[in-house]
């Protein structure tokens, strides 16, 4: 259940240029959080509580139910994330969360694959941790502009997963796009999870359809309320009606949807 809490920042570090990892003490959020959910953030700057007015949605990258800490990784894009990056250990953030429908793990799946691109790698890390804990066979495919932007790379390197990484500038792994790893050798996979730029997810969706592999994808739409009221976050999802699709609210009906049901056409 989503709550609103004021929480203390435990730590914040710049992990690569304009990319920050923030650990927040939020036991009320961690308790109920599931992999794939997000928090809607505001910062409680004493100077100006209303700047910016809207909250910012950020995925949960780690959920530590024991200690009550949650971790987010974010890229500085505009005013909101720039302000967020100025906060330090001991400062406070105003959190609404956890929000949304998270990822699921089908009981009969044994060989699973993760395809993450750019900031889309962030919500996939808790899935990999869970799959490894369940002793599943996991292939992790991640791609980014450069090595510094391959989120959780050091974690994946020490986990019991098959890891393939790509960078556009060639600073780590294969030089090219993460989708270049998708080939027929992977076709005995049972289930796929993906998150990243829309163009990447479209390629993954096509490959999964061709190989008859089911899966889930996490979408990133612009959000206002985060509660299902404003409709700013709608996406097109296939349903059985006359037109074959309907709008769904990414904030509360997503952000995770069945991969085959998402219509990427905007
Ligand atoms: C479910 C979900 C999970 C996300 N998880 C992460 C994450 O883990 N790490 C990360 O770096 N980013 C994540 N994003 C994107 C992040 O929310 C935006 O980068 C951020 O809101 C930009 O805010 P800003 O004020 O810096 O940028 P501005 O461009 O100044 O923002 C202006 C407005 O546009 C919205 N906006 C801008 N870009 C996006 C975007 N890509 N998606 C949604 N709204 C946007 C902002 O929320 C704000 O309301 C996620 C988005 C969604 C929807
Ligand atoms: S963000 Fe308002 S309905 Fe989804």
Short mmCIF file of C-alpha atoms and ligand atoms in Angstrom, two decimals:
data_model
loop_
_atom_site.label_atom_id
_atom_site.label_comp_id
_atom_site.label_asym_id
_atom_site.label_seq_id
_atom_site.Cartn_x
_atom_site.Cartn_y
_atom_site.Cartn_z
CA UNK A 1 0.00 0.00 0.00
CA UNK A 2 1.29 3.45 -0.95
CA UNK A 3 2.16 5.79 1.93
CA UNK A 4 3.43 9.32 2.29
CA UNK A 5 6.50 9.60 4.49
CA UNK A 6 9.24 12.11 5.21
CA UNK A 7 12.48 10.13 5.19
CA UNK A 8 16.13 10.76 5.95
CA UNK A 9 18.76 10.32 3.29
CA UNK A 10 21.40 7.86 4.47
CA UNK A 11 23.84 8.54 1.64
CA UNK A 12 24.11 10.07 -1.80
CA UNK A 13 27.02 9.62 -4.22
CA UNK A 14 27.71 10.52 -7.83
CA UNK A 15 28.46 7.15 -9.43
CA UNK A 16 29.25 8.58 -12.86
CA UNK A 17 28.80 12.06 -14.36
CA UNK A 18 25.18 13.17 -13.73
CA UNK A 19 24.25 9.75 -12.30
CA UNK A 20 23.50 9.49 -8.58
CA UNK A 21 22.81 6.68 -6.13
CA UNK A 22 20.74 7.68 -3.11
CA UNK A 23 20.04 5.43 -0.12
CA UNK A 24 17.04 6.46 1.96
CA UNK A 25 15.90 5.27 5.38
CA UNK A 26 12.26 4.41 4.64
CA UNK A 27 11.16 1.28 6.52
CA UNK A 28 7.44 2.01 5.92
CA UNK A 29 8.08 1.98 2.16
CA UNK A 30 10.56 -0.90 2.12
CA UNK A 31 8.18 -3.11 4.09
CA UNK A 32 5.55 -3.21 1.33
CA UNK A 33 7.76 -2.58 -1.72
CA UNK A 34 7.95 -5.06 -4.58
CA UNK A 35 10.44 -5.29 -7.43
CA UNK A 36 9.39 -3.02 -10.32
CA UNK A 37 7.53 -0.50 -8.18
CA UNK A 38 8.56 3.14 -7.91
CA UNK A 39 8.43 6.05 -5.49
CA UNK A 40 7.13 9.52 -6.22
CA UNK A 41 9.57 12.00 -4.76
CA UNK A 42 9.60 15.55 -3.55
CA UNK A 43 12.32 17.22 -1.54
CA UNK A 44 11.71 19.12 1.63
CA UNK A 45 14.08 22.00 1.03
CA UNK A 46 13.50 24.48 3.84
CA UNK A 47 14.16 27.27 1.35
CA UNK A 48 11.41 26.39 -1.10
CA UNK A 49 9.01 23.50 -0.55
CA UNK A 50 7.09 24.22 -3.77
CA UNK A 51 9.97 24.05 -6.22
CA UNK A 52 9.28 21.94 -8.15
CA UNK A 53 5.57 21.49 -7.47
CA UNK A 54 5.21 18.04 -9.01
CA UNK A 55 6.77 14.91 -7.59
CA UNK A 56 9.24 12.92 -9.69
CA UNK A 57 8.83 9.16 -10.28
CA UNK A 58 11.98 7.07 -9.63
CA UNK A 59 12.26 3.26 -9.60
CA UNK A 60 13.33 1.24 -6.62
CA UNK A 61 16.78 -0.13 -7.38
CA UNK A 62 17.22 -1.91 -4.05
CA UNK A 63 14.78 -2.78 -1.32
CA UNK A 64 16.26 -3.88 2.00
CA UNK A 65 13.31 -5.05 4.07
CA UNK A 66 15.55 -5.92 7.05
CA UNK A 67 17.23 -2.53 7.47
CA UNK A 68 14.35 -0.52 5.98
CA UNK A 69 16.62 1.17 3.42
CA UNK A 70 15.64 1.77 -0.19
CA UNK A 71 18.04 2.73 -2.96
CA UNK A 72 17.36 4.75 -6.09
CA UNK A 73 19.67 5.51 -9.01
CA UNK A 74 18.82 8.48 -11.16
CA UNK A 75 20.19 10.63 -13.95
CA UNK A 76 20.09 14.43 -13.74
CA UNK A 77 17.75 15.52 -16.54
CA UNK A 78 16.17 18.82 -15.52
CA UNK A 79 15.30 21.01 -12.56
CA UNK A 80 13.87 18.27 -10.33
CA UNK A 81 16.68 15.78 -10.55
CA UNK A 82 19.25 18.58 -10.42
CA UNK A 83 17.81 19.73 -7.06
CA UNK A 84 17.68 16.12 -5.87
CA UNK A 85 21.39 15.75 -6.62
CA UNK A 86 22.28 18.59 -4.22
CA UNK A 87 20.90 16.74 -1.18
CA UNK A 88 23.23 15.11 1.32
CA UNK A 89 23.21 12.50 4.04
CA UNK A 90 20.83 13.69 6.80
CA UNK A 91 18.64 15.79 4.46
CA UNK A 92 15.05 14.72 4.00
CA UNK A 93 12.86 13.68 1.09
CA UNK A 94 9.09 13.47 0.90
CA UNK A 95 8.13 10.08 -0.51
CA UNK A 96 4.86 8.69 -1.83
CA UNK A 97 5.16 4.98 -2.34
CA UNK A 98 5.64 2.23 -3.12
CA UNK A 99 3.51 2.78 -6.24
CA UNK A 100 2.36 0.61 -9.13
CA UNK A 101 2.27 -2.97 -10.27
CA UNK A 102 5.67 -4.63 -10.08
CA UNK A 103 7.30 -7.56 -11.88
CA UNK A 104 6.16 -11.13 -11.32
CA UNK A 105 7.95 -14.47 -11.65
CA UNK A 106 6.01 -17.28 -13.37
CA UNK A 107 6.30 -20.46 -11.31
CA UNK A 108 7.11 -22.71 -14.28
CA UNK A 109 9.97 -20.54 -15.62
CA UNK A 110 13.57 -21.67 -15.18
CA UNK A 111 15.63 -19.83 -17.81
CA UNK A 112 14.99 -16.13 -17.73
CA UNK A 113 16.55 -13.17 -19.45
CA UNK A 114 16.85 -9.51 -18.51
CA UNK A 115 17.35 -6.85 -21.18
CA UNK A 116 18.07 -3.40 -19.76
CA UNK A 117 19.13 -0.22 -21.49
CA UNK A 118 20.38 3.02 -19.89
CA UNK A 119 18.38 4.09 -16.83
CA UNK A 120 16.05 1.18 -17.59
CA UNK A 121 18.62 -1.08 -15.94
CA UNK A 122 17.68 0.44 -12.54
CA UNK A 123 14.33 -1.32 -11.88
CA UNK A 124 15.64 -4.66 -13.19
CA UNK A 125 18.29 -5.22 -10.51
CA UNK A 126 15.81 -6.34 -7.78
CA UNK A 127 14.38 -8.85 -10.28
CA UNK A 128 17.79 -10.38 -10.92
CA UNK A 129 18.46 -10.60 -7.17
CA UNK A 130 15.16 -12.38 -6.63
CA UNK A 131 15.70 -14.79 -9.54
CA UNK A 132 19.18 -15.69 -8.31
CA UNK A 133 17.81 -16.24 -4.79
CA UNK A 134 15.28 -18.65 -6.34
CA UNK A 135 18.13 -20.49 -8.07
CA UNK A 136 16.88 -19.70 -11.60
CA UNK A 137 19.15 -19.66 -14.64
CA UNK A 138 19.52 -15.98 -15.47
CA UNK A 139 21.03 -14.15 -18.44
CA UNK A 140 21.57 -10.43 -17.93
CA UNK A 141 21.95 -8.25 -21.02
CA UNK A 142 22.66 -4.60 -20.26
CA UNK A 143 23.67 -1.71 -22.48
CA UNK A 144 24.45 1.96 -22.01
CA UNK A 145 26.39 4.87 -23.51
CA UNK A 146 29.54 4.05 -21.52
CA UNK A 147 30.88 1.88 -18.71
CA UNK A 148 29.93 4.36 -15.96
CA UNK A 149 26.30 4.17 -17.04
CA UNK A 150 26.11 0.36 -16.86
CA UNK A 151 24.16 0.43 -13.59
CA UNK A 152 24.87 -2.30 -11.03
CA UNK A 153 27.65 -3.67 -13.26
CA UNK A 154 29.87 -4.57 -10.29
CA UNK A 155 26.95 -6.35 -8.60
CA UNK A 156 26.18 -8.39 -11.70
CA UNK A 157 29.85 -9.30 -12.12
CA UNK A 158 29.83 -11.08 -8.76
CA UNK A 159 26.43 -12.76 -9.15
CA UNK A 160 25.65 -16.20 -10.47
CA UNK A 161 24.31 -14.94 -13.82
CA UNK A 162 25.45 -14.99 -17.42
CA UNK A 163 26.32 -11.35 -18.06
CA UNK A 164 26.71 -9.62 -21.42
CA UNK A 165 27.24 -5.88 -21.49
CA UNK A 166 27.47 -3.41 -24.33
CA UNK A 167 28.49 0.23 -24.56
CA UNK A 168 27.98 2.63 -27.41
CA UNK A 169 31.48 4.12 -26.96
CA UNK A 170 33.19 0.73 -26.50
CA UNK A 171 34.48 1.56 -22.99
CA UNK A 172 33.24 -1.83 -21.71
CA UNK A 173 32.13 -5.08 -23.31
CA UNK A 174 30.77 -5.26 -26.81
CA UNK A 175 30.64 -1.98 -28.75
CA UNK A 176 27.09 -1.54 -29.97
CA UNK A 177 23.54 -1.93 -28.72
CA UNK A 178 22.29 -4.38 -26.11
CA UNK A 179 19.70 -5.70 -28.56
CA UNK A 180 22.57 -6.97 -30.75
CA UNK A 181 22.91 -9.80 -28.18
CA UNK A 182 19.45 -11.10 -29.01
CA UNK A 183 19.85 -14.06 -31.29
CA UNK A 184 18.48 -17.52 -31.85
CA UNK A 185 20.90 -19.06 -29.31
CA UNK A 186 18.78 -17.47 -26.61
CA UNK A 187 15.52 -18.84 -27.91
CA UNK A 188 15.15 -21.56 -25.26
CA UNK A 189 14.48 -18.83 -22.73
CA UNK A 190 11.17 -19.15 -20.80
CA UNK A 191 10.59 -15.54 -19.81
CA UNK A 192 11.95 -12.06 -20.49
CA UNK A 193 12.04 -8.80 -18.50
CA UNK A 194 12.91 -5.54 -20.18
CA UNK A 195 13.15 -1.81 -19.47
CA UNK A 196 14.89 0.95 -21.36
CA UNK A 197 14.43 3.37 -24.23
CA UNK A 198 11.23 2.72 -26.19
CA UNK A 199 13.11 1.91 -29.39
CA UNK A 200 15.00 -0.81 -27.49
CA UNK A 201 11.86 -2.27 -25.94
CA UNK A 202 10.21 -2.42 -29.37
CA UNK A 203 13.11 -4.53 -30.70
CA UNK A 204 12.90 -6.78 -27.62
CA UNK A 205 9.14 -7.14 -28.07
CA UNK A 206 9.56 -8.12 -31.74
CA UNK A 207 12.24 -10.69 -30.86
CA UNK A 208 10.14 -12.14 -28.04
CA UNK A 209 7.10 -12.43 -30.33
CA UNK A 210 9.15 -14.12 -33.08
CA UNK A 211 10.52 -16.61 -30.54
CA UNK A 212 7.22 -17.06 -28.70
CA UNK A 213 8.62 -15.90 -25.37
CA UNK A 214 6.37 -14.23 -22.82
CA UNK A 215 7.59 -11.47 -20.58
CA UNK A 216 7.12 -8.13 -18.88
CA UNK A 217 8.24 -4.59 -19.55
CA UNK A 218 8.35 -1.50 -17.39
CA UNK A 219 7.21 1.72 -19.06
CA UNK A 220 8.30 5.27 -18.39
CA UNK A 221 5.61 7.88 -19.04
CA UNK A 222 5.46 11.48 -17.84
CA UNK A 223 3.58 11.54 -14.56
CA UNK A 224 1.61 14.06 -12.57
CA UNK A 225 -0.34 12.77 -9.59
CA UNK A 226 0.93 9.18 -9.34
CA UNK A 227 -2.46 8.18 -7.96
CA UNK A 228 -4.51 7.50 -11.08
CA UNK A 229 -6.35 10.83 -11.05
CA UNK A 230 -4.75 13.08 -13.69
CA UNK A 231 -4.41 10.72 -16.71
CA UNK A 232 -1.08 12.30 -17.73
CA UNK A 233 0.62 8.90 -17.75
CA UNK A 234 -1.64 6.85 -20.04
CA UNK A 235 -0.20 4.28 -22.44
CA UNK A 236 -1.82 2.07 -25.06
CA UNK A 237 -2.35 -1.56 -24.03
CA UNK A 238 -3.96 -4.32 -26.12
CA UNK A 239 -7.31 -5.46 -24.74
CA UNK A 240 -10.22 -7.47 -26.10
CA UNK A 241 -12.59 -4.74 -27.24
CA UNK A 242 -13.71 -3.41 -30.62
CA UNK A 243 -10.58 -1.34 -31.26
CA UNK A 244 -8.22 -3.95 -29.79
CA UNK A 245 -6.62 -1.56 -27.32
CA UNK A 246 -7.36 0.83 -24.48
CA UNK A 247 -5.52 3.44 -22.44
CA UNK A 248 -4.09 2.26 -19.11
CA UNK A 249 -2.60 4.41 -16.37
CA UNK A 250 1.11 3.71 -16.13
CA UNK A 251 1.25 4.91 -12.52
CA UNK A 252 -1.22 2.52 -10.93
CA UNK A 253 -1.96 -0.09 -13.62
CA UNK A 254 1.73 -0.25 -14.55
CA UNK A 255 4.55 0.63 -14.81
CA UNK A 256 5.02 -3.10 -15.48
CA UNK A 257 2.85 -4.59 -18.25
CA UNK A 258 2.93 -7.87 -20.20
CA UNK A 259 5.46 -7.26 -22.98
CA UNK A 260 3.19 -8.55 -25.75
CA UNK A 261 0.33 -6.23 -24.76
CA UNK A 262 2.14 -2.89 -25.03
CA UNK A 263 1.54 -0.81 -28.18
CA UNK A 264 4.59 1.30 -28.93
CA UNK A 265 3.30 3.70 -31.54
CA UNK A 266 3.52 7.26 -30.17
C1 LIG B 1 7.81 4.68 -13.40
C2 LIG B 1 9.03 5.54 -13.66
C3 LIG B 1 10.24 5.15 -13.12
C4 LIG B 1 11.38 5.94 -13.35
N1 LIG B 1 12.55 5.53 -12.81
C5 LIG B 1 13.65 6.28 -13.00
C6 LIG B 1 14.89 5.88 -12.40
O1 LIG B 1 14.98 4.86 -11.71
N2 LIG B 1 15.96 6.68 -12.62
C7 LIG B 1 15.88 7.82 -13.41
O2 LIG B 1 16.90 8.49 -13.59
N3 LIG B 1 14.74 8.20 -13.97
C8 LIG B 1 13.62 7.48 -13.78
N4 LIG B 1 12.44 7.89 -14.34
C9 LIG B 1 12.43 9.15 -15.11
C10 LIG B 1 12.39 10.33 -14.15
O3 LIG B 1 11.12 10.36 -13.53
C11 LIG B 1 12.63 11.64 -14.91
O4 LIG B 1 13.92 11.64 -15.45
C12 LIG B 1 12.46 12.82 -13.97
O5 LIG B 1 11.11 12.95 -13.59
C13 LIG B 1 12.94 14.09 -14.65
O6 LIG B 1 12.64 15.17 -13.80
P1 LIG B 1 13.39 16.55 -13.93
O7 LIG B 1 12.67 17.55 -13.11
O8 LIG B 1 14.84 16.41 -13.68
O9 LIG B 1 13.25 16.85 -15.48
P2 LIG B 1 12.30 17.87 -16.22
O10 LIG B 1 12.42 17.58 -17.67
O11 LIG B 1 12.56 19.26 -15.75
O12 LIG B 1 10.87 17.45 -15.73
C14 LIG B 1 9.72 18.13 -16.11
C15 LIG B 1 8.52 17.20 -15.90
O13 LIG B 1 8.58 16.12 -16.82
C16 LIG B 1 8.59 14.87 -16.13
N5 LIG B 1 9.54 14.00 -16.80
C17 LIG B 1 10.66 14.38 -17.46
N6 LIG B 1 11.28 13.30 -17.99
C18 LIG B 1 10.52 12.22 -17.64
C19 LIG B 1 10.63 10.85 -17.87
N7 LIG B 1 11.63 10.32 -18.59
N8 LIG B 1 9.70 10.02 -17.34
C20 LIG B 1 8.69 10.53 -16.63
N9 LIG B 1 8.52 11.83 -16.39
C21 LIG B 1 9.42 12.67 -16.87
C22 LIG B 1 9.04 15.21 -14.72
O14 LIG B 1 8.53 14.26 -13.76
C23 LIG B 1 8.44 16.57 -14.52
O15 LIG B 1 7.09 16.50 -14.15
C24 LIG B 1 11.29 7.13 -14.14
C25 LIG B 1 10.07 7.50 -14.69
C26 LIG B 1 8.95 6.71 -14.46
C27 LIG B 1 7.63 7.11 -15.05
S1 LIG B 2 0.22 10.14 -13.02
FE1 LIG B 2 -1.79 10.90 -12.76
S2 LIG B 2 -3.02 9.27 -13.52
FE2 LIG B 2 -1.00 8.47 -13.61
#
